[in-house]
Tab-separated table of C-alpha atoms in Angstrom:
chain	number	residue	atom	x	y	z
A	1	SER	CA	85.068	52.944	89.173
A	2	ASP	CA	83.641	49.479	88.636
A	3	GLY	CA	85.181	48.209	91.873
A	4	ASP	CA	83.566	50.989	93.859
A	5	GLY	CA	80.187	50.177	92.331
A	6	MET	CA	80.447	46.508	93.188
A	7	ALA	CA	81.559	47.329	96.742
A	8	ALA	CA	78.565	49.656	97.111
A	9	LEU	CA	76.308	46.908	95.804
A	10	GLU	CA	77.591	44.387	98.363
A	11	ILE	CA	77.240	46.875	101.226
A	12	ALA	CA	73.713	47.715	100.077
A	13	ARG	CA	72.715	44.055	100.162
A	14	LEU	CA	74.017	43.724	103.697
A	15	ILE	CA	72.285	46.767	105.181
A	16	THR	CA	68.791	46.490	103.733
A	17	LYS	CA	66.496	45.113	106.399
A	18	ASP	CA	63.147	46.291	105.041
A	19	ASN	CA	61.503	47.826	101.986
A	20	ASP	CA	62.085	51.395	103.146
A	21	ALA	CA	65.823	50.760	103.412
A	22	CYS	CA	65.766	49.036	100.029
A	23	LEU	CA	64.128	52.088	98.430
A	24	MET	CA	66.640	54.430	100.053
A	25	VAL	CA	69.496	52.369	98.604
A	26	ALA	CA	67.853	52.243	95.148
A	27	THR	CA	67.425	56.030	95.252
A	28	HIS	CA	71.082	56.402	96.207
A	29	PHE	CA	72.095	54.397	93.133
A	30	ILE	CA	69.857	56.555	90.915
A	31	ASN	CA	71.119	59.825	92.392
A	32	ASN	CA	74.720	58.726	91.853
A	33	LEU	CA	74.098	57.575	88.265
A	34	MET	CA	74.895	53.976	89.198
A	35	TYR	CA	72.071	52.432	87.166
A	36	HIS	CA	73.682	49.064	86.435
A	37	GLU	CA	74.521	48.554	90.114
A	38	GLY	CA	71.033	49.691	91.038
A	39	MET	CA	69.418	47.144	88.721
A	40	ALA	CA	71.712	44.407	90.048
A	41	PHE	CA	70.709	45.403	93.582
A	42	LEU	CA	66.983	45.358	92.819
A	43	ASN	CA	67.278	42.087	90.885
A	44	SER	CA	68.958	40.481	93.905
A	45	LYS	CA	65.563	40.736	95.657
A	46	PRO	CA	66.718	42.507	98.831
A	47	TRP	CA	63.211	43.529	99.882
A	48	ARG	CA	60.934	41.795	102.340
A	49	ASP	CA	57.544	42.402	100.719
A	50	ALA	CA	57.611	41.543	97.007
A	51	ASN	CA	54.109	43.016	96.554
A	52	ASP	CA	55.240	46.526	97.497
A	53	LYS	CA	54.404	48.703	94.476
A	54	ARG	CA	57.251	51.055	95.398
A	55	ILE	CA	59.730	48.265	94.620
A	56	LEU	CA	58.215	47.743	91.167
A	57	GLY	CA	58.313	51.506	90.647
A	58	ALA	CA	61.991	51.704	91.609
A	59	LYS	CA	62.868	48.818	89.323
A	60	VAL	CA	61.148	50.187	86.216
A	61	ARG	CA	62.477	53.679	87.001
A	62	MET	CA	66.008	52.260	87.049
A	63	GLU	CA	65.322	50.528	83.724
A	64	GLY	CA	64.122	53.879	82.384
A	65	PHE	CA	67.456	55.490	83.196
A	66	LEU	CA	69.313	52.619	81.528
A	67	ARG	CA	67.193	53.186	78.414
A	68	LEU	CA	67.854	56.935	78.539
A	69	ASN	CA	71.578	56.220	78.582
A	70	ARG	CA	71.137	54.140	75.413
A	71	ARG	CA	69.104	56.996	73.882
A	72	ASP	CA	66.025	54.770	73.782
A	73	TYR	CA	63.732	57.664	74.691
A	74	HIS	CA	60.500	55.882	73.788
A	75	GLY	CA	61.457	52.902	75.980
A	76	ALA	CA	62.469	55.260	78.784
A	77	VAL	CA	59.091	57.030	78.645
A	78	LEU	CA	57.285	53.683	78.854
A	79	CYS	CA	59.374	52.685	81.896
A	80	PHE	CA	58.813	55.985	83.653
A	81	GLN	CA	55.071	55.761	82.959
A	82	LYS	CA	55.028	52.286	84.555
A	83	ALA	CA	56.915	53.696	87.531
A	84	LEU	CA	54.370	56.494	87.722
A	85	ALA	CA	51.514	53.969	87.781
A	86	ALA	CA	53.186	52.346	90.797
A	87	GLN	CA	54.077	55.660	92.464
A	88	PRO	CA	51.629	58.306	91.165
A	89	ASP	CA	52.573	60.928	93.757
A	90	ASP	CA	56.349	60.711	93.329
A	91	GLU	CA	57.610	64.066	92.033
A	92	HIS	CA	60.901	62.479	90.968
A	93	VAL	CA	59.152	60.020	88.672
A	94	LEU	CA	57.020	62.844	87.272
A	95	SER	CA	60.221	64.783	86.531
A	96	ASP	CA	61.714	61.688	84.902
A	97	CYS	CA	58.641	61.464	82.637
A	98	ALA	CA	59.012	65.148	81.768
A	99	PHE	CA	62.682	64.758	80.888
A	100	ALA	CA	62.173	61.684	78.701
A	101	THR	CA	59.123	63.051	76.868
A	102	LYS	CA	61.065	66.240	76.178
A	103	ASP	CA	63.807	64.140	74.592
A	104	LEU	CA	61.149	62.585	72.334
A	105	GLY	CA	60.154	66.086	71.257
A	106	ASN	CA	56.764	65.937	72.960
A	107	PHE	CA	56.994	69.278	74.723
A	108	ASP	CA	53.322	69.566	75.668
A	109	ASP	CA	53.396	66.289	77.625
A	110	ALA	CA	56.778	67.208	79.096
A	111	LEU	CA	55.367	70.490	80.418
A	112	ARG	CA	52.313	68.678	81.806
A	113	TYR	CA	54.503	66.168	83.679
A	114	TYR	CA	56.781	68.911	84.931
A	115	GLY	CA	53.786	70.966	86.125
A	116	LYS	CA	52.516	67.986	88.135
A	117	ALA	CA	55.983	67.427	89.620
A	118	GLN	CA	56.216	71.056	90.633
A	119	GLN	CA	52.794	70.886	92.299
A	120	LYS	CA	53.968	67.916	94.394
A	121	ASP	CA	57.086	69.671	95.644
A	122	PRO	CA	57.609	73.245	94.413
A	123	LYS	CA	60.863	73.690	96.345
A	124	LYS	CA	62.606	70.598	94.976
A	125	SER	CA	61.345	70.523	91.396
A	126	LYS	CA	63.644	72.139	88.895
A	127	PRO	CA	62.891	72.832	85.249
A	128	CYS	CA	64.228	70.161	82.935
A	129	ILE	CA	63.016	71.721	79.690
């Protein structure tokens, strides 16, 4: 519910002491499909080092999920590609790119992204196509 999301957001702001904790909280919001709360959290600037590329990556990844929810697949792909530029070895972002490019109908690129994600972590990567 909305109240639960806002409570989670307030707790998240209180417990983040460094960038690693901030990224863990952002990932929690993504994994629980709480994209609006996740963006509010990241926009509240809870991190300590604003130059950390992982923070930029998390923020544009969250925006990508918001765009996916609005069926703005092209916008989602652009966001996930920006996240990938910030976090090129993140198998989750590679999978996000695969999923969004598949929704655009670009199956060759989707398979390429998925193949890279699977190379990064064969045990965790699951087919999205």
